[in-house]
PDB file of C-alpha atoms in Angstrom:
ATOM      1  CA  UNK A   1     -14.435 -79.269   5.258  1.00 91.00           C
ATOM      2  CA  UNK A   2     -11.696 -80.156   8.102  1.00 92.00           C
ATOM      3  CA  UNK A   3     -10.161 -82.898   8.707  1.00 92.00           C
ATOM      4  CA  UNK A   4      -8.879 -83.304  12.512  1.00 91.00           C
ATOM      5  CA  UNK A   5      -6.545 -86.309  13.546  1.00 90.00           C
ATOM      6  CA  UNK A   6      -6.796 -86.175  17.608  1.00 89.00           C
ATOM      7  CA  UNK A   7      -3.653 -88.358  18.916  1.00 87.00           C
ATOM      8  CA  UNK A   8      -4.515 -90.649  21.587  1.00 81.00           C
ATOM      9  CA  UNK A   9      -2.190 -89.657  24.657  1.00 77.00           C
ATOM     10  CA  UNK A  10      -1.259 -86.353  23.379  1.00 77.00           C
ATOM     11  CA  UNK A  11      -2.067 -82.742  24.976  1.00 82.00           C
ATOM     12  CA  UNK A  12      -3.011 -80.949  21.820  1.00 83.00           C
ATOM     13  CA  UNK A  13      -6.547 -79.255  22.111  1.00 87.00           C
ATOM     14  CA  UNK A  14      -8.274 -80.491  18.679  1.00 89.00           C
ATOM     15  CA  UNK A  15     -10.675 -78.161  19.083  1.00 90.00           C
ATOM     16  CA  UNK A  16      -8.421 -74.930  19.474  1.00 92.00           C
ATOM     17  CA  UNK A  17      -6.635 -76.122  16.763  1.00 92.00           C
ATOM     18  CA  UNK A  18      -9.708 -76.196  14.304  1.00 93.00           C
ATOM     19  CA  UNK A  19     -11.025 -73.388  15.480  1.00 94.00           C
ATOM     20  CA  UNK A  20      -7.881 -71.544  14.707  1.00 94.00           C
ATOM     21  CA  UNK A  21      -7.436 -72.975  11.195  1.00 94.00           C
ATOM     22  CA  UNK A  22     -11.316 -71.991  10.648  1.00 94.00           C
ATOM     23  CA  UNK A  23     -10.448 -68.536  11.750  1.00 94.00           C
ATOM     24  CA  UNK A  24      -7.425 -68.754   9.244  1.00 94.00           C
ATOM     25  CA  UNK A  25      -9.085 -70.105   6.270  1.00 94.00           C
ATOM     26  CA  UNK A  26     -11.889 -67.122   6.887  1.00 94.00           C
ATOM     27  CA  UNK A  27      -8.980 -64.650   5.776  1.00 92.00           C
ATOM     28  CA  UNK A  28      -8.876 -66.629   2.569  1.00 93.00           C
ATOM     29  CA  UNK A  29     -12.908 -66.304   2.165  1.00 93.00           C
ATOM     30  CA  UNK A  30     -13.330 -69.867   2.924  1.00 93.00           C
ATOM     31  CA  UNK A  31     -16.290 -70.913   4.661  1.00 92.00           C
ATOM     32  CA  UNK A  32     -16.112 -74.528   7.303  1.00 92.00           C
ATOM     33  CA  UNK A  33     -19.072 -76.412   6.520  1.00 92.00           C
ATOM     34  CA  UNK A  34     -17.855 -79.798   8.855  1.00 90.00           C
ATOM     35  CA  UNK A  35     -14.911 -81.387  10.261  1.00 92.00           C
ATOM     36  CA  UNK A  36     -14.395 -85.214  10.442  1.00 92.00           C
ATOM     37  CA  UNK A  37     -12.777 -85.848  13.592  1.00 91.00           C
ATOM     38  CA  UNK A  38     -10.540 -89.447  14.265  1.00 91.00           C
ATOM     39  CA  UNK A  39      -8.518 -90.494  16.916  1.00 90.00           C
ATOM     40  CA  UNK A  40      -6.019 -92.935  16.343  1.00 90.00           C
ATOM     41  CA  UNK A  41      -2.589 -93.422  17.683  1.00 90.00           C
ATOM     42  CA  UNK A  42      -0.749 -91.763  14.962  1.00 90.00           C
ATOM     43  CA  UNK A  43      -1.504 -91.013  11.195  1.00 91.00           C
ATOM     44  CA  UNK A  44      -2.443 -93.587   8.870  1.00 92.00           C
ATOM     45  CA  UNK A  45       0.936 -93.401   6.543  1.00 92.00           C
ATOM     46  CA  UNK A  46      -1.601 -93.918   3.535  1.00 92.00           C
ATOM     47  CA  UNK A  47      -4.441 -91.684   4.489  1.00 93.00           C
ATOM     48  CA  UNK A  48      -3.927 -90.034   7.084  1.00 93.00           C
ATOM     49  CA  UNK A  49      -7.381 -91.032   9.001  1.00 93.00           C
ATOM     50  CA  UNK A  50      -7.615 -94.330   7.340  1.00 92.00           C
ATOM     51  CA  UNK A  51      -9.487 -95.258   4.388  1.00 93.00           C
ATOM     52  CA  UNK A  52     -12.657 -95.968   6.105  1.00 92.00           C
ATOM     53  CA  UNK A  53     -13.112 -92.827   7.795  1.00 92.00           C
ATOM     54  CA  UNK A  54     -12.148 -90.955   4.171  1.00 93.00           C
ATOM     55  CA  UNK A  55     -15.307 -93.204   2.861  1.00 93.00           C
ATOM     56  CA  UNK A  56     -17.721 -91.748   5.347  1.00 92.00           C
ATOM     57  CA  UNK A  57     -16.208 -88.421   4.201  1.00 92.00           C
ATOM     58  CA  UNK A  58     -17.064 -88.783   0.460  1.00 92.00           C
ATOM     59  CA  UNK A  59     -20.325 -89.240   1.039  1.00 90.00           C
ATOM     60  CA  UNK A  60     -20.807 -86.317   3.522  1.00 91.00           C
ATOM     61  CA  UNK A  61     -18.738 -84.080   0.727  1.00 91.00           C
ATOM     62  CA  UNK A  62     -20.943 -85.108  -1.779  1.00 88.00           C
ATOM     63  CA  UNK A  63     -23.814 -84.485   0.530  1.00 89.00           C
ATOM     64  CA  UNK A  64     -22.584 -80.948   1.566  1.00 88.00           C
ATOM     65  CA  UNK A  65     -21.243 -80.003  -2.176  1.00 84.00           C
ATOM     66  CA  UNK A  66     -17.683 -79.168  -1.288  1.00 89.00           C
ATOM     67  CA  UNK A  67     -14.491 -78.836  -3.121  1.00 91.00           C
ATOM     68  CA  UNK A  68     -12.211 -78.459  -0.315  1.00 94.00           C
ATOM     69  CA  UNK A  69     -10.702 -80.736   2.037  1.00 94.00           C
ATOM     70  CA  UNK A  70      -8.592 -79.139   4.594  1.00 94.00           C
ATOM     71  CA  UNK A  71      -6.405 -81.167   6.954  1.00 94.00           C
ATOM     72  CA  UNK A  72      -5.279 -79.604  10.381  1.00 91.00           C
ATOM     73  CA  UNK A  73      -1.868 -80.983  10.190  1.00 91.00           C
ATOM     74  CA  UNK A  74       1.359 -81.159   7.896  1.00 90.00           C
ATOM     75  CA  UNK A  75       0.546 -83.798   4.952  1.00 92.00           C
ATOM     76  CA  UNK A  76       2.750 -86.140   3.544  1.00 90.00           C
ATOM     77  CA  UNK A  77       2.857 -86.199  -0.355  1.00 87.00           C
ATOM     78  CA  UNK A  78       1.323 -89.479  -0.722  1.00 88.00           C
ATOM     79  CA  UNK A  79      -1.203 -88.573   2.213  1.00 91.00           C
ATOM     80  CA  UNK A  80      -1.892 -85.859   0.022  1.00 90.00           C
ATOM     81  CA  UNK A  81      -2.603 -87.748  -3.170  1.00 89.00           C
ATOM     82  CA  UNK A  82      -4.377 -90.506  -1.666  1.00 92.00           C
ATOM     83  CA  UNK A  83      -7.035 -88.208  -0.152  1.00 93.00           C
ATOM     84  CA  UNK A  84      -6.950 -86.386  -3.114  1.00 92.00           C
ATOM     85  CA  UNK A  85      -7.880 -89.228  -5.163  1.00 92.00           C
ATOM     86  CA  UNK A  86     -10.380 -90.880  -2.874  1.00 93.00           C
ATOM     87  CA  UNK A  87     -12.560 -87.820  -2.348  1.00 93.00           C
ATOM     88  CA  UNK A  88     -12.144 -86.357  -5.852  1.00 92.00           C
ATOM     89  CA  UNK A  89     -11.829 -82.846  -4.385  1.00 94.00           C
ATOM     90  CA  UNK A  90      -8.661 -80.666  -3.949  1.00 93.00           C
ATOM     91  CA  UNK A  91      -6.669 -81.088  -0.940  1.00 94.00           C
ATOM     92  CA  UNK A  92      -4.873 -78.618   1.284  1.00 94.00           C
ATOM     93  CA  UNK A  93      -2.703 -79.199   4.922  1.00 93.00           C
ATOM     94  CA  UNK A  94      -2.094 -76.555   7.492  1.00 92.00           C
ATOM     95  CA  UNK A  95       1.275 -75.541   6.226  1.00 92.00           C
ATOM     96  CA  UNK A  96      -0.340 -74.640   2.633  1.00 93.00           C
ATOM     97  CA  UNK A  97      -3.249 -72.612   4.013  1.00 93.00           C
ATOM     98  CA  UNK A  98      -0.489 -70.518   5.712  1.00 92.00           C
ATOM     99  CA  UNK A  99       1.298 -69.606   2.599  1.00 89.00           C
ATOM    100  CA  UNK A 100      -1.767 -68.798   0.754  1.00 92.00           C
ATOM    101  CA  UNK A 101      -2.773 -66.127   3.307  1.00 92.00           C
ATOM    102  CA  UNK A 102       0.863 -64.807   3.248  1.00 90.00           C
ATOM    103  CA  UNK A 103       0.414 -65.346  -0.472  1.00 90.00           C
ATOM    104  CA  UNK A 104      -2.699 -62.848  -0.488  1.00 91.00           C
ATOM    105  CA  UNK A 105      -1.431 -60.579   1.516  1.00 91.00           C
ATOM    106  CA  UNK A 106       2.028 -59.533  -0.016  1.00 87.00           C
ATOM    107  CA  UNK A 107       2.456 -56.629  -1.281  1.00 89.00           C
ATOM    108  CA  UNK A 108       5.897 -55.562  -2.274  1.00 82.00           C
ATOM    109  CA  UNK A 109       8.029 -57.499  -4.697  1.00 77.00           C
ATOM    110  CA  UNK A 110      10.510 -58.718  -2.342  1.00 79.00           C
ATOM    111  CA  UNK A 111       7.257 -60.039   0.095  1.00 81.00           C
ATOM    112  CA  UNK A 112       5.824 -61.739  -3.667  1.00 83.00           C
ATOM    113  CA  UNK A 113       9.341 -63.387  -4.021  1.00 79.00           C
ATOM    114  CA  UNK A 114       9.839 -64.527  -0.684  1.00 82.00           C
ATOM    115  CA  UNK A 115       6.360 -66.453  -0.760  1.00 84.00           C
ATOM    116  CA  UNK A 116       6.824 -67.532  -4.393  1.00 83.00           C
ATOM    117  CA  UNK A 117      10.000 -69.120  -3.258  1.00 80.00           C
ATOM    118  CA  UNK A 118       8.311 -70.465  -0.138  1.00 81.00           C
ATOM    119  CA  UNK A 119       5.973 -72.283  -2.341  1.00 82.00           C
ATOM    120  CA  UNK A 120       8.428 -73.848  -4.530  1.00 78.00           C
ATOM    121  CA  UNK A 121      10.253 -75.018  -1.652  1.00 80.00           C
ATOM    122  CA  UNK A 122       6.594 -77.000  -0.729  1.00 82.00           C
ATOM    123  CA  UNK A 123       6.396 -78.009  -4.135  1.00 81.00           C
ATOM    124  CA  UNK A 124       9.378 -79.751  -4.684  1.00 75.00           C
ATOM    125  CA  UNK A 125       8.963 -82.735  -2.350  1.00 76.00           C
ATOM    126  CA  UNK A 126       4.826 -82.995  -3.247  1.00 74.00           C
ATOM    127  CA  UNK A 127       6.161 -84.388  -6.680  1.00 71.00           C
ATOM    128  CA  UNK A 128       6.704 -87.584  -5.377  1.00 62.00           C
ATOM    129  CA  UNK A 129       3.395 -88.221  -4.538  1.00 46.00           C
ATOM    130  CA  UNK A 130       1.914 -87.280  -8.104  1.00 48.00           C
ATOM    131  CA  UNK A 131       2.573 -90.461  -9.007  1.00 49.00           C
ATOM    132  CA  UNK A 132       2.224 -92.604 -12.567  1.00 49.00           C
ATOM    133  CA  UNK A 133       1.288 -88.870 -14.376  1.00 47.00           C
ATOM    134  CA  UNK A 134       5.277 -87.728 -13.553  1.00 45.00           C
ATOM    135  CA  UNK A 135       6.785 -91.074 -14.406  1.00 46.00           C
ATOM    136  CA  UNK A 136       6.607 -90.770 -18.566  1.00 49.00           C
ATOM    137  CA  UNK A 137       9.967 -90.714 -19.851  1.00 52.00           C
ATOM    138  CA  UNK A 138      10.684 -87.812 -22.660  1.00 50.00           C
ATOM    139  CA  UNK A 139      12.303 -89.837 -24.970  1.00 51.00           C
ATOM    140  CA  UNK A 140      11.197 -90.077 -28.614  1.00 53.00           C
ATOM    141  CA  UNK A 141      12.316 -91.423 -32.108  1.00 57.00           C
ATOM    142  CA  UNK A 142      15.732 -90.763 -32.685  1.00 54.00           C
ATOM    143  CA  UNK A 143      17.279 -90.313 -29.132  1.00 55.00           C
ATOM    144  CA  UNK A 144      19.619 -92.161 -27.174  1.00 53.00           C
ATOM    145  CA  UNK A 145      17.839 -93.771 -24.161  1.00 52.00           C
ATOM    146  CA  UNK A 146      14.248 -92.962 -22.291  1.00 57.00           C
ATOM    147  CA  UNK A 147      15.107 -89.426 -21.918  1.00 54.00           C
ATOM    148  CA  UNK A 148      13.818 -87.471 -18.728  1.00 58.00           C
ATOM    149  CA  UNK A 149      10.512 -87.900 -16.714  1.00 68.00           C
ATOM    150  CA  UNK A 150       8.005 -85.533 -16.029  1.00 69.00           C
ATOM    151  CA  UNK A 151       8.811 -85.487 -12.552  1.00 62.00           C
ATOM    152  CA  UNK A 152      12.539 -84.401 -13.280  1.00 73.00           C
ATOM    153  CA  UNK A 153      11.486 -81.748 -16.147  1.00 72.00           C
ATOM    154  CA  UNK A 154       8.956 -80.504 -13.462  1.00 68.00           C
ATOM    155  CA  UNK A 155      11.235 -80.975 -10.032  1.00 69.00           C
ATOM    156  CA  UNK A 156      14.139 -78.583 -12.291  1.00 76.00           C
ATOM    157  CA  UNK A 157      12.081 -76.103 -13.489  1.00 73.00           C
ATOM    158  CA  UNK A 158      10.644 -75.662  -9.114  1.00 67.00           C
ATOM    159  CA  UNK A 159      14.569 -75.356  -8.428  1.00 74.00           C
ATOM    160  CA  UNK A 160      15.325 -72.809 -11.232  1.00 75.00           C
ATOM    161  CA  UNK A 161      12.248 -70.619 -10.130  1.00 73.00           C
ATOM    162  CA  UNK A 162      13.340 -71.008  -6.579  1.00 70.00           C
ATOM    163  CA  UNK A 163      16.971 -70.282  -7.067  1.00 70.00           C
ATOM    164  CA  UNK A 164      15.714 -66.880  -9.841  1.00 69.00           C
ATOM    165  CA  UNK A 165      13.571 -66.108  -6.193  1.00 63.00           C
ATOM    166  CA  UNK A 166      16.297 -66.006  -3.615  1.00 70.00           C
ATOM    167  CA  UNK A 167      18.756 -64.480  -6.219  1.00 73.00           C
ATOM    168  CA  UNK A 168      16.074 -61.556  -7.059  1.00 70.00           C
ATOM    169  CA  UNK A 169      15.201 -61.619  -3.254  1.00 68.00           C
ATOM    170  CA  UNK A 170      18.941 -60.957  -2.633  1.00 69.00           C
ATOM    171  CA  UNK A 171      19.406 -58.636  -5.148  1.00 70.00           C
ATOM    172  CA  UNK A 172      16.574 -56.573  -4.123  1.00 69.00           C
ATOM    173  CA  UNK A 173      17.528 -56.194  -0.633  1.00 67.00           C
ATOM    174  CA  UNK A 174      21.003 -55.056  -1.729  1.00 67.00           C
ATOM    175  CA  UNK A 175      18.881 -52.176  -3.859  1.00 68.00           C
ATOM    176  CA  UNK A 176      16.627 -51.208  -0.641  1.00 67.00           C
ATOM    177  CA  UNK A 177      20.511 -50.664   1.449  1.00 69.00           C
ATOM    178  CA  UNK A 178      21.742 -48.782  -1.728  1.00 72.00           C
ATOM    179  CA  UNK A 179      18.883 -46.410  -1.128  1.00 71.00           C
ATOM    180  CA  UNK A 180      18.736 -46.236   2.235  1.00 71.00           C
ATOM    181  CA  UNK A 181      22.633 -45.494   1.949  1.00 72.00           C
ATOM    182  CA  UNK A 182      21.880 -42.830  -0.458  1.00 69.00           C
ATOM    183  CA  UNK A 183      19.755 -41.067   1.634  1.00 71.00           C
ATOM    184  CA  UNK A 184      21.518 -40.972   4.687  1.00 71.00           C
ATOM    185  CA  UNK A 185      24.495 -40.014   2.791  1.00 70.00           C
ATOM    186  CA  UNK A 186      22.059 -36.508   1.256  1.00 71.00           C
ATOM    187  CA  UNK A 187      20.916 -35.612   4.989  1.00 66.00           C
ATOM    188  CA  UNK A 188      24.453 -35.699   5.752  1.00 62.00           C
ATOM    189  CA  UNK A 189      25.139 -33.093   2.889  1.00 60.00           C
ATOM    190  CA  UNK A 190      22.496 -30.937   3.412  1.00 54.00           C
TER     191      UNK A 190
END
């Protein structure tokens, strides 16, 4: 299912928009089944489309048996939890169903790495809007003060696995010019 925020006073063609995310989320094997259209002036900072609107949408969801919401626009993180959590179904944004399909169709390593450390790079500010489940302190019996959160634990280990990416993604590039080098360097001989 779509969700389509048309701007009052802007140019934007809704429609071509949609149309073009359908046609993108048909390289993932996703099928449309309806788009919820709202116009408003700009985004609800909660929801997105306002709370209302996602209302009439949880019943249609329910109705159609989905478990995809897909917005045609970039999502804040709390955007993206509060949807989320009103409709009780996952939640993707434009920018996300771009990464998957770059995500399903890389091949090579340093393609794999690249997207890998694309997605961490989404990731990391998304944590935010998890909410109350990353704010648990670590601490236990026995150690000095509340110890780390979730959300810390979780936002280090995105910026280790991002910063192994673009270190591997470096270092792999420098092997591809070492062979390329290479064989230059035996044509020349030859």
């Amino acid at each position: 299912m779509l969700i389509c925020l048309e701007r009052q006073g802007a140019d934007v063609d809704v429609d071509l928009l949609a149309e073009e995310l359908t046609l993108l989320l048909a390289n993932l094997g996703i099928t449309v089944v309806g788009r919820v259209d709202q116009k408003r002036t700009s985004p609800d900072p909660a929801t997105f489309i306002g709370k209302g609107k996602l209302y009439e949408m949880k019943a249609l969801i329910s109705n159609l048996d989905t478990s995809l919401v897909v917005c045609n626009d970039s999502l804040l993180p709390t955007q993206l939890h509060n949807i989320g959590a009103i409709l009780g179904v996952e939640v993707w944004d434009r920018p996300f169903v771009i990464m998957k399909i770059f995500e399903a169709r890389a091949y090579s390593a340093e393609a794999k790495l690249q997207v890998e450390l694309a997605l961490c790079k989404y990731e990391i500010p998304l944590l935010k809007g998890l909410g109350r489940q990353m704010s648990q302190p670590g601490g236990g019996i026995g150690t000095r003060g509340p110890g780390e959160t979730e959300f810390e634990r979780h936002r280090r280990k995105l910026e280790r696995r991002a910063k192994h990416c673009s270190t591997s993604s470096k270092r792999s590039v420098k092997v591809v010019l070492i062979q390329e080098r290479d064989v230059k360097e035996t044509i020349f001989q030859l």
